[in-house]
Tab-separated table of C-alpha atoms in Angstrom:
chain	number	residue	atom	x	y	z
A	1	MET	CA	4.434	28.996	-22.059
A	2	ALA	CA	7.260	30.391	-20.206
A	3	ASP	CA	7.202	30.472	-16.416
A	4	ALA	CA	7.676	34.120	-16.285
A	5	ASP	CA	4.507	34.489	-18.241
A	6	LEU	CA	2.548	32.479	-15.690
A	7	HIS	CA	4.003	34.616	-13.021
A	8	ASP	CA	3.207	37.836	-14.495
A	9	ASN	CA	-0.267	36.930	-15.904
A	10	SER	CA	-1.342	35.328	-12.635
A	11	ASP	CA	-0.550	38.253	-10.709
A	12	GLY	CA	-1.996	40.675	-13.291
A	13	ALA	CA	-5.202	38.835	-13.511
A	14	SER	CA	-5.665	38.638	-9.699
A	15	GLY	CA	-5.243	42.388	-9.553
A	16	SER	CA	-7.758	43.236	-12.051
A	17	LEU	CA	-10.394	41.014	-10.389
A	18	ALA	CA	-9.734	42.470	-7.069
A	19	GLY	CA	-10.385	45.733	-8.373
A	20	SER	CA	-13.810	44.736	-10.076
A	21	SER	CA	-17.245	45.167	-8.615
A	22	ASP	CA	-17.939	41.723	-8.655
A	23	TYR	CA	-14.916	40.465	-6.502
A	24	ASN	CA	-16.598	40.796	-3.220
A	25	SER	CA	-19.886	38.895	-4.411
A	26	VAL	CA	-17.710	36.136	-5.936
A	27	LEU	CA	-15.713	35.792	-2.832
A	28	ARG	CA	-18.856	35.693	-0.538
A	29	SER	CA	-20.567	33.085	-2.612
A	30	GLN	CA	-17.468	30.982	-2.820
A	31	SER	CA	-16.691	31.380	0.831
A	32	GLU	CA	-20.099	30.183	1.816
A	33	ASP	CA	-19.820	27.230	-0.496
A	34	ILE	CA	-16.518	26.068	0.999
A	35	ARG	CA	-17.871	26.459	4.535
A	36	GLN	CA	-20.594	24.123	3.716
A	37	ARG	CA	-18.049	21.561	2.289
A	38	SER	CA	-15.103	20.681	4.519
A	39	ALA	CA	-12.028	21.400	2.437
A	40	SER	CA	-9.688	19.639	4.757
A	41	ILE	CA	-10.867	16.402	3.424
A	42	SER	CA	-11.108	15.927	-0.365
A	43	THR	CA	-13.166	13.171	-1.727
A	44	ILE	CA	-12.140	12.197	-5.311
A	45	THR	CA	-13.592	9.331	-7.235
A	46	SER	CA	-11.101	7.320	-9.477
A	47	ALA	CA	-11.668	6.013	-13.010
A	48	ASN	CA	-12.969	2.788	-11.552
A	49	ASN	CA	-15.062	4.456	-9.026
A	50	ILE	CA	-12.975	3.908	-6.009
A	51	VAL	CA	-13.382	6.632	-3.440
A	52	TYR	CA	-10.389	7.951	-1.431
A	53	ASP	CA	-10.539	10.492	1.335
A	54	LEU	CA	-7.624	12.442	1.518
A	55	HIS	CA	-7.166	13.796	5.090
A	56	ASP	CA	-4.914	16.816	5.731
A	57	ASP	CA	-3.163	16.098	9.103
A	58	THR	CA	-0.655	18.100	10.752
A	59	GLN	CA	2.807	16.598	10.555
A	60	GLN	CA	5.427	16.844	13.296
A	61	GLY	CA	8.757	18.496	12.034
A	62	THR	CA	7.063	20.952	9.498
A	63	ARG	CA	5.892	24.462	9.633
A	64	GLU	CA	2.198	24.890	9.707
A	65	HIS	CA	0.747	24.306	6.368
A	66	PRO	CA	-2.885	25.170	5.242
A	67	HIS	CA	-5.733	23.137	6.297
A	68	ARG	CA	-8.162	24.278	3.388
A	69	THR	CA	-8.261	25.327	-0.013
A	70	SER	CA	-7.579	29.049	-0.445
A	71	ILE	CA	-10.524	30.879	-1.954
A	72	ASP	CA	-8.091	33.531	-3.453
A	73	GLY	CA	-6.188	30.568	-5.001
A	74	GLN	CA	-9.399	29.164	-6.630
A	75	ILE	CA	-10.106	32.544	-8.024
A	76	ARG	CA	-6.669	32.861	-9.454
A	77	LEU	CA	-7.012	29.348	-11.275
A	78	GLN	CA	-10.307	30.317	-12.705
A	79	GLN	CA	-8.705	33.601	-14.044
A	80	GLU	CA	-5.766	31.716	-15.400
A	81	PHE	CA	-8.109	29.347	-17.347
A	82	GLU	CA	-10.016	32.043	-18.785
A	83	ARG	CA	-7.004	33.722	-19.965
A	84	ARG	CA	-5.663	30.482	-21.693
A	85	HIS	CA	-9.130	30.156	-23.178
A	86	LYS	CA	-8.940	33.624	-24.733
A	87	ASP	CA	-5.417	32.932	-25.846
A	88	SER	CA	-6.475	29.644	-27.510
A	89	ASP	CA	-9.518	31.445	-29.468
A	90	ALA	CA	-6.931	33.916	-30.543
A	91	GLY	CA	-4.590	31.344	-31.714
A	92	ALA	CA	-1.816	32.121	-29.321
A	93	GLU	CA	-1.882	28.883	-27.483
A	94	ARG	CA	-2.734	25.192	-28.862
A	95	ASP	CA	-2.495	21.876	-27.232
A	96	ASP	CA	-0.302	19.514	-29.143
A	97	ALA	CA	-2.201	16.270	-28.573
A	98	THR	CA	-5.971	17.042	-28.420
A	99	VAL	CA	-8.547	19.573	-29.129
A	100	ILE	CA	-9.533	20.927	-25.791
A	101	ASP	CA	-13.282	20.854	-24.818
A	102	TRP	CA	-13.150	24.207	-23.054
A	103	ASP	CA	-16.649	23.996	-21.947
A	104	PHE	CA	-16.353	20.827	-20.206
A	105	TRP	CA	-12.955	21.814	-18.535
A	106	GLY	CA	-14.405	25.262	-17.814
A	107	ALA	CA	-17.180	23.682	-15.729
A	108	VAL	CA	-14.634	21.433	-13.903
A	109	ILE	CA	-12.341	24.264	-13.038
A	110	SER	CA	-15.031	26.643	-12.021
A	111	ASP	CA	-16.050	24.367	-9.069
A	112	TYR	CA	-13.932	21.138	-9.070
A	113	GLN	CA	-15.530	19.763	-5.737
A	114	GLN	CA	-19.069	20.194	-6.950
A	115	PHE	CA	-18.311	18.764	-10.442
A	116	ALA	CA	-16.343	15.738	-8.738
A	117	THR	CA	-19.527	15.099	-6.614
A	118	ASP	CA	-22.301	15.588	-9.270
A	119	ARG	CA	-20.543	13.977	-12.352
A	120	PRO	CA	-17.705	11.645	-10.788
A	121	GLU	CA	-17.951	9.107	-13.738
A	122	GLU	CA	-17.613	11.578	-16.349
A	123	LEU	CA	-14.811	13.433	-14.637
A	124	ALA	CA	-12.955	10.125	-14.080
A	125	GLN	CA	-13.269	9.102	-17.568
A	126	ALA	CA	-11.896	12.473	-18.722
A	127	ILE	CA	-9.005	12.408	-16.403
A	128	ALA	CA	-8.338	8.628	-17.448
A	129	LYS	CA	-8.223	9.888	-21.216
A	130	GLY	CA	-5.723	12.480	-20.234
A	131	ILE	CA	-5.881	16.114	-18.921
A	132	PRO	CA	-5.011	18.502	-21.792
A	133	ASN	CA	-1.379	19.726	-21.622
A	134	THR	CA	-2.392	23.336	-21.367
A	135	LEU	CA	-4.605	22.807	-18.451
A	136	ARG	CA	-2.724	19.993	-16.575
A	137	GLY	CA	-0.958	22.298	-14.013
A	138	MET	CA	-4.269	23.926	-13.050
A	139	MET	CA	-6.163	20.705	-12.730
A	140	TRP	CA	-3.295	19.118	-10.727
A	141	GLN	CA	-3.638	22.048	-8.227
A	142	LEU	CA	-7.460	21.777	-8.182
A	143	MET	CA	-7.723	18.058	-7.717
A	144	ALA	CA	-4.847	18.496	-4.786
A	145	ALA	CA	-6.431	21.653	-3.341
A	146	SER	CA	-2.865	23.106	-3.241
A	147	LYS	CA	-3.356	26.615	-4.722
A	148	ASP	CA	-2.632	28.995	-1.831
A	149	PRO	CA	-1.215	32.579	-2.138
A	150	GLU	CA	-0.322	32.516	1.404
A	151	LEU	CA	1.813	29.281	1.096
A	152	GLU	CA	3.235	30.617	-1.989
A	153	SER	CA	4.309	33.812	0.129
A	154	THR	CA	5.832	31.431	2.591
A	155	TYR	CA	7.867	29.997	-0.244
A	156	LEU	CA	9.130	33.382	-1.317
A	157	LYS	CA	10.281	33.910	2.266
A	158	LEU	CA	11.995	30.557	2.660
A	159	LEU	CA	14.109	31.381	-0.470
A	160	LYS	CA	15.718	34.028	1.700
A	161	GLU	CA	16.847	31.523	4.301
A	162	SER	CA	19.780	29.073	3.884
A	163	SER	CA	19.474	25.418	4.083
A	164	THR	CA	22.161	22.876	5.449
A	165	HIS	CA	21.171	20.618	2.369
A	166	GLU	CA	22.203	23.144	-0.426
A	167	LYS	CA	25.311	21.281	-1.296
A	168	SER	CA	23.520	17.743	-1.803
A	169	ILE	CA	20.668	19.505	-3.668
A	170	THR	CA	23.308	21.191	-5.982
A	171	ARG	CA	25.063	17.991	-6.625
A	172	ASP	CA	22.047	16.199	-7.814
A	173	LEU	CA	20.392	18.911	-9.939
A	174	GLY	CA	22.537	17.840	-13.074
A	175	ARG	CA	21.224	14.262	-12.619
A	176	THR	CA	17.560	15.293	-12.983
A	177	PHE	CA	16.361	15.009	-16.475
A	178	PRO	CA	19.722	15.791	-17.970
A	179	HIS	CA	18.617	15.482	-21.462
A	180	HIS	CA	15.414	17.728	-20.858
A	181	ASP	CA	15.605	21.188	-22.483
A	182	PHE	CA	14.238	22.830	-19.455
A	183	PHE	CA	16.752	21.384	-17.126
A	184	THR	CA	19.995	21.116	-19.435
A	185	ASP	CA	21.382	24.470	-18.926
A	186	GLY	CA	23.153	24.552	-15.290
A	187	GLN	CA	22.578	28.287	-15.247
A	188	GLY	CA	18.850	28.099	-16.649
A	189	ILE	CA	15.633	28.897	-15.074
A	190	GLY	CA	14.794	25.088	-14.694
A	191	GLN	CA	17.708	24.069	-12.534
A	192	GLU	CA	17.349	27.497	-10.743
A	193	ASN	CA	13.627	26.879	-10.032
A	194	LEU	CA	14.352	23.119	-9.074
A	195	PHE	CA	17.029	24.248	-6.645
A	196	ASN	CA	14.717	26.851	-5.052
A	197	VAL	CA	11.944	24.550	-4.403
A	198	LEU	CA	13.882	21.697	-3.043
A	199	LYS	CA	15.832	24.155	-0.618
A	200	ALA	CA	12.547	25.813	0.479
A	201	TYR	CA	11.162	22.540	1.168
A	202	SER	CA	14.128	21.376	3.103
A	203	ILE	CA	13.623	24.292	5.550
A	204	TYR	CA	9.884	23.919	5.568
A	205	ASP	CA	9.980	20.284	6.629
A	206	GLU	CA	13.128	19.643	8.670
A	207	ALA	CA	12.117	16.170	9.503
A	208	VAL	CA	12.440	15.278	5.875
A	209	GLY	CA	15.071	17.847	4.817
A	210	TYR	CA	16.360	16.597	1.523
A	211	CYS	CA	16.239	13.116	-0.039
A	212	GLN	CA	17.287	11.649	-3.376
A	213	GLY	CA	14.127	10.985	-5.409
A	214	LEU	CA	12.532	14.361	-4.572
A	215	PRO	CA	14.192	16.202	-7.483
A	216	PHE	CA	12.341	14.002	-10.114
A	217	VAL	CA	8.903	14.544	-8.314
A	218	VAL	CA	9.492	18.433	-8.190
A	219	ALA	CA	10.865	18.548	-11.737
A	220	ILE	CA	7.582	16.968	-13.066
A	221	LEU	CA	5.732	19.527	-11.188
A	222	LEU	CA	7.924	22.449	-12.551
A	223	LEU	CA	7.326	21.284	-16.077
A	224	ASN	CA	3.594	22.126	-15.638
A	225	MET	CA	3.553	25.090	-13.308
A	226	PRO	CA	5.655	27.881	-11.703
A	227	ASP	CA	8.014	27.210	-8.884
A	228	GLU	CA	5.737	28.695	-6.140
A	229	GLU	CA	2.759	26.657	-7.229
A	230	ALA	CA	4.961	23.578	-7.649
A	231	PHE	CA	6.171	24.139	-3.922
A	232	SER	CA	2.659	24.351	-2.769
A	233	LEU	CA	1.643	21.241	-4.721
A	234	LEU	CA	4.684	19.511	-3.306
A	235	VAL	CA	3.551	20.390	0.393
A	236	ARG	CA	0.183	18.894	-0.339
A	237	LEU	CA	1.625	15.685	-1.829
A	238	MET	CA	3.775	15.135	0.954
A	239	HIS	CA	1.120	15.800	3.666
A	240	VAL	CA	-2.219	15.045	2.352
A	241	TYR	CA	-1.299	12.327	-0.271
A	242	ASP	CA	1.131	10.986	2.162
A	243	LEU	CA	4.191	10.893	0.039
A	244	ARG	CA	6.227	12.301	2.980
A	245	GLY	CA	6.518	8.655	4.611
A	246	HIS	CA	8.731	7.866	1.483
A	247	PHE	CA	11.347	10.395	2.505
A	248	LEU	CA	11.483	10.222	6.278
A	249	PRO	CA	14.619	8.559	7.525
A	250	GLU	CA	13.193	5.361	8.173
A	251	MET	CA	10.879	5.480	5.129
A	252	PRO	CA	7.743	3.870	6.842
A	253	LYS	CA	5.250	4.422	4.058
A	254	LEU	CA	7.518	3.257	1.401
A	255	GLN	CA	8.109	-0.011	3.419
A	256	LEU	CA	4.322	-0.246	3.867
A	257	ARG	CA	3.724	0.178	0.062
A	258	LEU	CA	6.426	-2.327	-1.050
A	259	PHE	CA	4.711	-4.887	1.261
A	260	GLN	CA	1.340	-4.086	-0.121
A	261	PHE	CA	2.687	-4.240	-3.662
A	262	ASP	CA	4.402	-7.719	-2.853
A	263	ARG	CA	0.999	-8.994	-1.608
A	264	LEU	CA	-0.693	-7.811	-4.725
A	265	VAL	CA	1.914	-9.502	-7.058
A	266	GLU	CA	1.381	-12.552	-4.806
A	267	GLU	CA	-2.413	-12.623	-5.443
A	268	MET	CA	-2.706	-11.315	-8.926
A	269	LEU	CA	0.643	-12.813	-10.405
A	270	PRO	CA	1.252	-15.957	-8.247
A	271	VAL	CA	3.442	-17.648	-10.686
A	272	LEU	CA	5.591	-14.662	-11.200
A	273	HIS	CA	5.728	-14.071	-7.457
A	274	VAL	CA	7.231	-17.613	-7.006
A	275	HIS	CA	9.707	-17.061	-9.717
A	276	PHE	CA	10.901	-13.814	-8.262
A	277	LEU	CA	11.259	-15.692	-4.941
A	278	ARG	CA	13.339	-18.477	-6.424
A	279	GLU	CA	15.536	-15.895	-8.301
A	280	GLY	CA	15.997	-13.896	-5.265
A	281	VAL	CA	14.363	-10.771	-6.892
A	282	LYS	CA	12.922	-8.347	-4.169
A	283	SER	CA	10.563	-5.507	-4.984
A	284	SER	CA	12.923	-3.142	-3.210
A	285	MET	CA	15.586	-3.702	-6.096
A	286	TYR	CA	13.110	-2.182	-8.737
A	287	CYS	CA	9.987	-0.785	-7.277
A	288	SER	CA	11.559	1.722	-4.787
A	289	GLN	CA	12.603	4.119	-7.345
A	290	TRP	CA	9.072	3.822	-9.034
A	291	PHE	CA	7.409	4.971	-5.737
A	292	LEU	CA	10.094	7.296	-4.595
A	293	THR	CA	9.866	9.232	-7.903
A	294	MET	CA	6.318	8.412	-8.793
A	295	PHE	CA	7.548	6.823	-12.010
A	296	SER	CA	9.322	9.903	-13.058
A	297	TYR	CA	12.827	8.057	-13.206
A	298	ARG	CA	13.517	6.673	-16.611
A	299	PHE	CA	10.036	6.539	-17.650
A	300	PRO	CA	8.598	8.416	-20.783
A	301	LEU	CA	7.295	11.775	-19.580
A	302	GLU	CA	4.056	11.423	-21.554
A	303	ILE	CA	3.397	8.399	-19.488
A	304	VAL	CA	4.474	10.066	-16.315
A	305	PHE	CA	2.244	12.826	-16.808
A	306	ARG	CA	-0.863	10.604	-16.992
A	307	ILE	CA	0.183	8.543	-13.967
A	308	TYR	CA	0.207	11.873	-12.025
A	309	ASP	CA	-3.171	12.680	-13.358
A	310	ASN	CA	-4.576	9.517	-11.978
A	311	CYS	CA	-2.495	9.719	-8.664
A	312	LEU	CA	-3.601	13.282	-7.933
A	313	ALA	CA	-7.349	12.381	-8.839
A	314	SER	CA	-7.688	9.110	-6.992
A	315	GLY	CA	-4.781	9.186	-4.442
A	316	ILE	CA	-1.198	7.694	-4.169
A	317	GLU	CA	-2.657	4.399	-4.235
A	318	ALA	CA	-3.102	4.657	-7.897
A	319	ILE	CA	0.675	3.698	-8.461
A	320	PHE	CA	-0.387	-0.084	-7.486
A	321	GLY	CA	-2.461	-0.336	-10.627
A	322	PHE	CA	0.414	1.047	-12.899
A	323	SER	CA	3.027	-1.074	-11.071
A	324	VAL	CA	1.080	-4.331	-11.311
A	325	MET	CA	0.039	-3.853	-14.879
A	326	LEU	CA	3.753	-3.411	-16.001
A	327	LEU	CA	4.704	-6.697	-14.516
A	328	MET	CA	1.480	-8.310	-15.967
A	329	LYS	CA	2.172	-7.277	-19.423
A	330	SER	CA	5.867	-8.649	-19.226
A	331	GLU	CA	4.882	-11.850	-17.121
A	332	ALA	CA	5.773	-14.116	-19.916
A	333	THR	CA	9.156	-12.699	-20.707
A	334	LEU	CA	10.060	-12.380	-16.836
A	335	LEU	CA	9.312	-15.895	-16.162
A	336	SER	CA	11.893	-17.118	-18.812
A	337	LEU	CA	14.781	-14.713	-17.335
A	338	PRO	CA	17.363	-15.312	-14.628
A	339	PHE	CA	18.087	-12.957	-11.851
A	340	ASP	CA	20.396	-10.386	-13.513
A	341	LYS	CA	18.355	-10.175	-16.911
A	342	ILE	CA	15.103	-9.845	-14.797
A	343	LEU	CA	16.570	-6.795	-13.282
A	344	ASP	CA	17.787	-5.491	-16.525
A	345	HIS	CA	14.311	-5.990	-18.088
A	346	LEU	CA	12.609	-4.107	-15.156
A	347	ASN	CA	14.827	-1.236	-15.460
A	348	ASN	CA	15.060	-0.889	-19.271
A	349	HIS	CA	12.321	-2.808	-21.101
A	350	LEU	CA	9.097	-2.558	-19.129
A	351	PHE	CA	7.264	-0.586	-21.841
A	352	ASP	CA	8.392	-2.830	-24.764
A	353	PRO	CA	4.704	-4.321	-24.755
A	354	TYR	CA	3.430	-0.879	-25.339
A	355	GLN	CA	5.844	0.303	-27.813
A	356	ILE	CA	4.430	1.029	-31.229
A	357	GLU	CA	6.508	-0.801	-33.846
A	358	ASN	CA	8.422	1.278	-36.341
A	359	ALA	CA	7.300	4.609	-34.726
A	360	GLN	CA	9.328	7.441	-33.418
A	361	ASP	CA	8.752	11.028	-32.309
A	362	ASP	CA	10.475	13.947	-33.776
A	363	ASP	CA	13.420	13.267	-31.351
A	364	GLY	CA	13.935	9.750	-32.519
A	365	LYS	CA	12.510	8.302	-29.246
A	366	PRO	CA	10.154	5.410	-29.378
A	367	VAL	CA	6.341	6.023	-29.296
A	368	TYR	CA	3.985	4.176	-26.758
A	369	GLU	CA	0.497	3.308	-26.705
A	370	VAL	CA	-0.110	5.660	-23.559
A	371	GLU	CA	-3.944	5.409	-23.669
A	372	GLN	CA	-3.791	1.670	-23.575
A	373	PHE	CA	-1.448	1.506	-20.763
A	374	VAL	CA	-3.458	3.945	-18.636
A	375	GLN	CA	-6.784	2.104	-19.552
A	376	ASP	CA	-5.099	-1.351	-18.513
A	377	ALA	CA	-3.914	0.220	-15.283
A	378	VAL	CA	-7.207	1.767	-14.182
A	379	SER	CA	-9.215	-1.364	-15.040
A	380	LEU	CA	-7.235	-3.515	-12.512
A	381	ARG	CA	-9.530	-4.034	-9.567
A	382	ILE	CA	-7.435	-2.969	-6.565
A	383	THR	CA	-9.693	-1.951	-3.816
A	384	PRO	CA	-9.098	-0.026	-0.710
A	385	PHE	CA	-10.262	-3.012	1.080
A	386	MET	CA	-7.499	-5.029	-0.308
A	387	LEU	CA	-4.932	-2.452	0.480
A	388	ASP	CA	-6.391	-2.092	4.005
A	389	SER	CA	-6.177	-5.683	4.696
A	390	TYR	CA	-2.478	-5.726	3.493
A	391	ARG	CA	-1.796	-2.763	5.672
A	392	HIS	CA	-3.276	-4.731	8.715
A	393	GLU	CA	-0.997	-7.613	7.816
A	394	TYR	CA	1.920	-5.295	7.761
A	395	GLU	CA	1.097	-3.830	11.126
A	396	ASP	CA	0.645	-7.177	12.601
A	397	LEU	CA	4.060	-8.291	11.223
A	398	LEU	CA	5.529	-5.095	12.476
A	399	ARG	CA	4.084	-5.705	15.967
A	400	GLU	CA	5.422	-9.211	15.900
A	401	THR	CA	8.792	-7.948	14.740
A	402	ASN	CA	8.728	-5.211	17.321
A	403	LYS	CA	7.565	-7.692	19.958
A	404	HIS	CA	10.420	-9.833	19.071
A	405	ALA	CA	12.823	-6.938	18.908
A	406	ILE	CA	11.552	-5.696	22.411
A	407	GLU	CA	12.218	-9.185	23.805
A	408	VAL	CA	15.805	-9.123	22.421
A	409	ASP	CA	16.280	-5.768	23.747
A	410	GLU	CA	14.950	-6.976	27.148
A	411	LEU	CA	17.586	-9.712	26.986
A	412	ARG	CA	20.322	-7.430	25.803
A	413	ASN	CA	19.456	-5.102	28.746
A	414	SER	CA	19.654	-8.076	31.113
A	415	ASN	CA	22.755	-9.245	29.575
A	416	ARG	CA	24.171	-5.683	30.105
A	417	VAL	CA	23.031	-5.621	33.676
A	418	LEU	CA	24.696	-9.028	34.240
A	419	SER	CA	27.676	-7.941	32.313
A	420	ALA	CA	27.955	-5.008	34.593
A	421	SER	CA	27.602	-7.188	37.663
A	422	VAL	CA	30.276	-9.540	36.351
A	423	LYS	CA	32.553	-6.638	35.648
A	424	LYS	CA	31.737	-5.200	38.994
A	425	LEU	CA	32.582	-8.573	40.647
A	426	GLU	CA	35.608	-9.113	38.548
A	427	SER	CA	36.765	-5.499	39.636
A	428	SER	CA	36.200	-6.659	43.243
A	429	LEU	CA	38.086	-9.973	42.713
A	430	ALA	CA	40.880	-8.215	41.005
A	431	GLN	CA	41.000	-5.678	44.127
A	432	LEU	CA	40.913	-8.656	46.568
A	433	ASN	CA	43.615	-10.405	44.598
A	434	THR	CA	45.776	-7.378	44.769
A	435	GLU	CA	45.110	-6.964	48.595
A	436	HIS	CA	45.819	-10.846	48.897
A	437	VAL	CA	49.191	-10.322	47.083
A	438	GLN	CA	50.042	-7.615	49.164
A	439	VAL	CA	49.274	-9.500	52.286
A	440	LEU	CA	51.368	-12.336	50.832
A	441	ASN	CA	54.129	-10.043	50.179
A	442	GLU	CA	53.958	-8.720	53.682
A	443	LEU	CA	53.800	-12.181	55.086
A	444	VAL	CA	56.763	-13.258	53.031
A	445	LYS	CA	58.781	-10.213	54.211
A	446	ALA	CA	57.706	-10.749	57.649
A	447	ARG	CA	58.966	-14.629	57.400
A	448	LEU	CA	62.028	-13.407	55.871
A	449	ARG	CA	62.533	-10.896	58.676
A	450	ASN	CA	61.737	-13.498	61.327
A	451	ASP	CA	64.288	-15.749	59.676
A	452	GLU	CA	66.790	-12.922	59.921
A	453	LEU	CA	65.853	-12.521	63.361
A	454	GLU	CA	66.216	-16.120	64.128
A	455	GLY	CA	69.628	-16.223	62.387
A	456	GLU	CA	70.665	-13.215	64.487
A	457	LEU	CA	69.440	-15.124	67.646
A	458	VAL	CA	71.392	-18.169	66.865
A	459	ARG	CA	74.373	-16.055	66.105
A	460	TYR	CA	74.160	-14.227	69.350
A	461	LYS	CA	73.504	-17.523	71.146
A	462	LEU	CA	76.820	-19.023	69.574
A	463	LEU	CA	78.562	-15.707	70.538
A	464	TYR	CA	77.240	-16.175	74.090
A	465	ALA	CA	78.254	-19.762	74.146
A	466	GLU	CA	81.687	-19.079	72.821
A	467	ALA	CA	81.867	-16.140	75.494
A	468	MET	CA	80.683	-18.468	78.276
A	469	HIS	CA	83.296	-21.100	77.183
A	470	GLU	CA	85.910	-18.582	76.979
A	471	ASN	CA	84.957	-17.470	80.287
A	472	GLN	CA	85.058	-20.942	81.599
A	473	ASP	CA	88.435	-21.555	80.085
A	474	ALA	CA	89.807	-18.191	81.542
A	475	GLN	CA	88.517	-19.316	85.059
A	476	SER	CA	90.067	-22.649	84.570
A	477	SER	CA	93.310	-21.071	83.655
A	478	GLN	CA	93.125	-18.854	86.539
A	479	ARG	CA	92.288	-21.667	88.915
A	480	ILE	CA	95.302	-23.622	87.608
A	481	SER	CA	97.341	-20.474	88.004
A	482	PHE	CA	96.352	-19.956	91.338
A	483	ALA	CA	96.906	-23.533	92.284
A	484	GLY	CA	100.433	-23.480	90.876
A	485	LEU	CA	101.370	-20.294	92.690
A	486	PHE	CA	99.936	-21.780	95.884
A	487	SER	CA	101.907	-24.914	95.576
A	488	ARG	CA	105.092	-23.168	95.011
A	489	LYS	CA	104.600	-20.983	98.117
A	490	SER	CA	103.828	-24.160	100.030
A	491	SER	CA	106.879	-25.767	99.085
């Protein structure tokens, strides 16, 4: 079904119900039901009966986002379900893989929260078997409680604004599912919607802005719903399912989940864990892209959709089961490989154990045992207690690291203070040296002047002595002259 059809029919259905006489009674009954159950916390049970509480906390650096499910949004989803059911009965729409149990899924969509509370095991089994393609987008929005016309209206307003990340977003559009028909055309609706959602979110959440990896997450959403609904679900994924921490500058949640994944591998696959350590293979080398894109990078779409089914139902923690199972199925092969071939296998051959021999789809691509993979993944016993204990270990490690970092910072600060004092003393010493040189220069000049004066004094003394000697000689000559004159007169 084209995106335009979803837009038009959704709006038209909403308008028809709003004008009906039953609208107010439906609105009142659902409003009372939602008031009785806090919609800021969605309790969802996974296929292995693990319960996750998804808290809707306000995040810094983002615009205000909805704290509870929109009643009008729920009604619109129910209307869309009824329309698709009628189209299916008329032969206008058919699910490619399964015959849809419209009664079962109708009961789920009519009141998802109540159904999840009353019949959790039945719902978990149905989700594990796969949500019908026709209903997947609606179910994702119900499980995430993301359908909100007010937030969709915010999205339309954000499209009119400009983002500083537009060039980066445009550059990455062609790299996102370049071989998928919906995104192949650079001028097509697929890339246009992808650009719009990414741009709008970069404005909506300035702390995250835009980060590589987000286009793959958004693209998966756009393959199952219109762009304004994809934006609302993206907001929910980021803030309620805590995917936002993967894309913040320091990637705090990604670092935590990589640590938890390492600990799971250490406990569940100890031999492989040791082999990876010896070969220098770190989870960040291959697992980061799994978590950042929620497996949508390079993984077959039919598998990615099933992973999203379980993550939206059970919480983002469901990614651990799929991640560990992939390693578990390839453990024997990985143990025989060196470093470079390990990375090649992790990037290109992880699904080989689930590939059906001599089977290809219409496009000539391999066919996989998707059902078996999902069942294997959800059967792993990964409990919230295990993940919480690993989280505490990580936090303790962070505290120790931060403590050491604080000590290092304190030493660096002390060093800076001492360096500043040394520089100040060196500056004072340099000034004293300059003054000392000036004094020495003046002393030398004074001594030279004194020597000159002493030389002048000696010269004057010599001149004086010469003058006195000449005076004495003159007096002697005069006496002799007077004596001779006197003797001549006497004779």
